[in-house]
Amino acid sequence: QVQLVESGGGLVQAGGSLRLSCAASGRTVSSYTMAWFRQAPGKERECVAAIMWSGLSTYYAGSVKGRFTISRDNAKNTVYLQMNNLQPEDTAVYYCAARVGRITLLNDYDYWGQGTRVTVSS
């Protein structure tokens, strides 16, 4: 079993930055694909960024490309999401997820965190 714990969410003004962290425990996730999803009120959960185990392959949703950066530190069993130039439409609960296999945009991940809330004020 893998436990994922997100941190770093909060309230920020538009144009500001936050860095989310996802700490994994229970087993090393160095061979797992890791992803960040978000779910805004009244909307479906969507994948905003993902990174394969090697870090050489990444995915970004069009709405965050150029503003968000996903990275991982396998030695620390941690994945990060640097979010710059945040906008009110980025307001959501952000979830970390892990799976064995390739990047997928679907909810087909084996492990999920509890989520961290990000609120961006205009």
Short mmCIF file of C-alpha atoms in Angstrom, two decimals:
data_model
loop_
_atom_site.label_atom_id
_atom_site.label_comp_id
_atom_site.label_asym_id
_atom_site.label_seq_id
_atom_site.Cartn_x
_atom_site.Cartn_y
_atom_site.Cartn_z
CA GLN A 1 0.00 0.00 0.00
CA VAL A 2 1.02 3.55 -0.71
CA GLN A 3 -0.14 6.51 1.33
CA LEU A 4 -0.07 9.94 -0.27
CA VAL A 5 -0.29 13.16 1.71
CA GLU A 6 -0.60 16.51 -0.01
CA SER A 7 0.42 19.83 1.48
CA GLY A 8 1.01 23.39 0.41
CA GLY A 9 -2.48 24.51 -0.48
CA GLY A 10 -3.95 27.76 0.73
CA LEU A 11 -5.34 31.13 -0.20
CA VAL A 12 -3.44 33.26 -2.68
CA GLN A 13 -4.20 36.31 -4.76
CA ALA A 14 -4.39 36.14 -8.52
CA GLY A 15 -0.92 36.23 -10.01
CA GLY A 16 0.59 34.57 -6.97
CA SER A 17 2.35 31.23 -6.59
CA LEU A 18 2.07 28.09 -4.52
CA ARG A 19 4.03 24.88 -4.41
CA LEU A 20 2.17 21.72 -3.61
CA SER A 21 3.96 18.70 -2.22
CA CYS A 22 2.90 15.07 -2.19
CA ALA A 23 4.77 12.87 0.22
CA ALA A 24 4.47 9.14 -0.31
CA SER A 25 4.94 6.49 2.33
CA GLY A 26 4.46 2.78 2.65
CA ARG A 27 6.56 1.97 -0.36
CA THR A 28 8.84 3.79 -2.73
CA VAL A 29 7.07 5.43 -5.64
CA SER A 30 10.20 5.85 -7.72
CA SER A 31 8.80 3.45 -10.34
CA TYR A 32 5.30 4.92 -10.33
CA THR A 33 3.72 7.48 -12.59
CA MET A 34 2.61 10.39 -10.43
CA ALA A 35 -0.06 12.94 -11.23
CA TRP A 36 -1.88 15.93 -9.90
CA PHE A 37 -5.62 16.16 -10.41
CA ARG A 38 -7.95 18.92 -9.38
CA GLN A 39 -11.66 19.21 -8.82
CA ALA A 40 -13.42 22.53 -8.76
CA PRO A 41 -16.90 22.95 -7.29
CA GLY A 42 -19.50 21.56 -9.66
CA LYS A 43 -16.90 20.23 -12.08
CA GLU A 44 -15.40 16.85 -12.83
CA ARG A 45 -11.97 15.96 -11.59
CA GLU A 46 -9.32 16.62 -14.20
CA CYS A 47 -5.66 15.76 -14.59
CA VAL A 48 -3.56 18.91 -14.65
CA ALA A 49 -0.08 17.40 -14.67
CA ALA A 50 1.64 14.03 -14.63
CA ILE A 51 5.16 12.70 -14.63
CA MET A 52 6.55 9.27 -15.36
CA TRP A 53 8.92 7.51 -13.01
CA SER A 54 12.04 8.73 -14.82
CA GLY A 55 10.89 12.32 -14.92
CA LEU A 56 11.64 12.39 -18.63
CA SER A 57 8.03 12.36 -19.73
CA THR A 58 5.47 14.84 -18.48
CA TYR A 59 1.94 15.95 -19.30
CA TYR A 60 0.23 19.27 -18.70
CA ALA A 61 -3.34 20.28 -19.30
CA GLY A 62 -3.62 23.13 -21.75
CA SER A 63 -5.07 25.42 -19.12
CA VAL A 64 -1.94 25.20 -16.94
CA LYS A 65 0.82 24.75 -19.49
CA GLY A 66 3.51 27.36 -19.02
CA ARG A 67 2.32 28.17 -15.50
CA PHE A 68 2.55 24.86 -13.62
CA THR A 69 5.57 22.58 -13.32
CA ILE A 70 5.50 19.04 -12.01
CA SER A 71 8.66 17.50 -10.63
CA ARG A 72 9.68 14.61 -8.46
CA ASP A 73 12.44 13.75 -6.03
CA ASN A 74 12.57 9.98 -5.91
CA ALA A 75 15.11 10.07 -3.11
CA LYS A 76 12.55 11.88 -0.96
CA ASN A 77 9.58 9.92 -2.31
CA THR A 78 7.94 13.26 -3.04
CA VAL A 79 6.26 14.92 -5.99
CA TYR A 80 5.80 18.64 -6.38
CA LEU A 81 3.56 20.96 -8.32
CA GLN A 82 4.88 24.48 -8.70
CA MET A 83 2.00 26.76 -9.62
CA ASN A 84 2.76 30.25 -10.87
CA ASN A 85 0.54 33.06 -12.07
CA LEU A 86 -2.44 31.49 -10.36
CA GLN A 87 -5.87 32.56 -11.51
CA PRO A 88 -9.31 32.31 -9.89
CA GLU A 89 -10.18 29.46 -12.25
CA ASP A 90 -7.39 27.43 -10.65
CA THR A 91 -9.41 27.31 -7.44
CA ALA A 92 -10.00 23.65 -6.63
CA VAL A 93 -9.06 20.78 -4.40
CA TYR A 94 -5.83 19.32 -5.71
CA TYR A 95 -5.18 15.60 -5.42
CA CYS A 96 -2.00 13.62 -5.81
CA ALA A 97 -2.24 10.20 -7.43
CA ALA A 98 0.07 7.31 -8.22
CA ARG A 99 -0.13 4.40 -10.62
CA VAL A 100 1.97 1.67 -12.08
CA GLY A 101 2.27 2.20 -15.79
CA ARG A 102 2.14 5.05 -18.21
CA ILE A 103 0.59 8.47 -17.83
CA THR A 104 -3.17 8.45 -18.16
CA LEU A 105 -5.56 11.35 -17.91
CA LEU A 106 -8.29 9.15 -16.57
CA ASN A 107 -8.98 8.49 -12.93
CA ASP A 108 -7.31 5.10 -13.36
CA TYR A 109 -4.75 5.60 -10.62
CA ASP A 110 -4.02 3.08 -7.91
CA TYR A 111 -3.51 5.46 -5.00
CA TRP A 112 -4.91 8.86 -4.10
CA GLY A 113 -4.26 11.46 -1.47
CA GLN A 114 -6.94 13.26 0.50
CA GLY A 115 -6.44 16.52 -1.33
CA THR A 116 -5.33 20.03 -0.50
CA ARG A 117 -7.46 23.07 -1.19
CA VAL A 118 -6.22 25.93 -3.32
CA THR A 119 -8.21 29.16 -3.40
CA VAL A 120 -7.24 32.00 -5.69
CA SER A 121 -8.87 35.36 -5.06
CA SER A 122 -9.29 37.95 -7.77
#
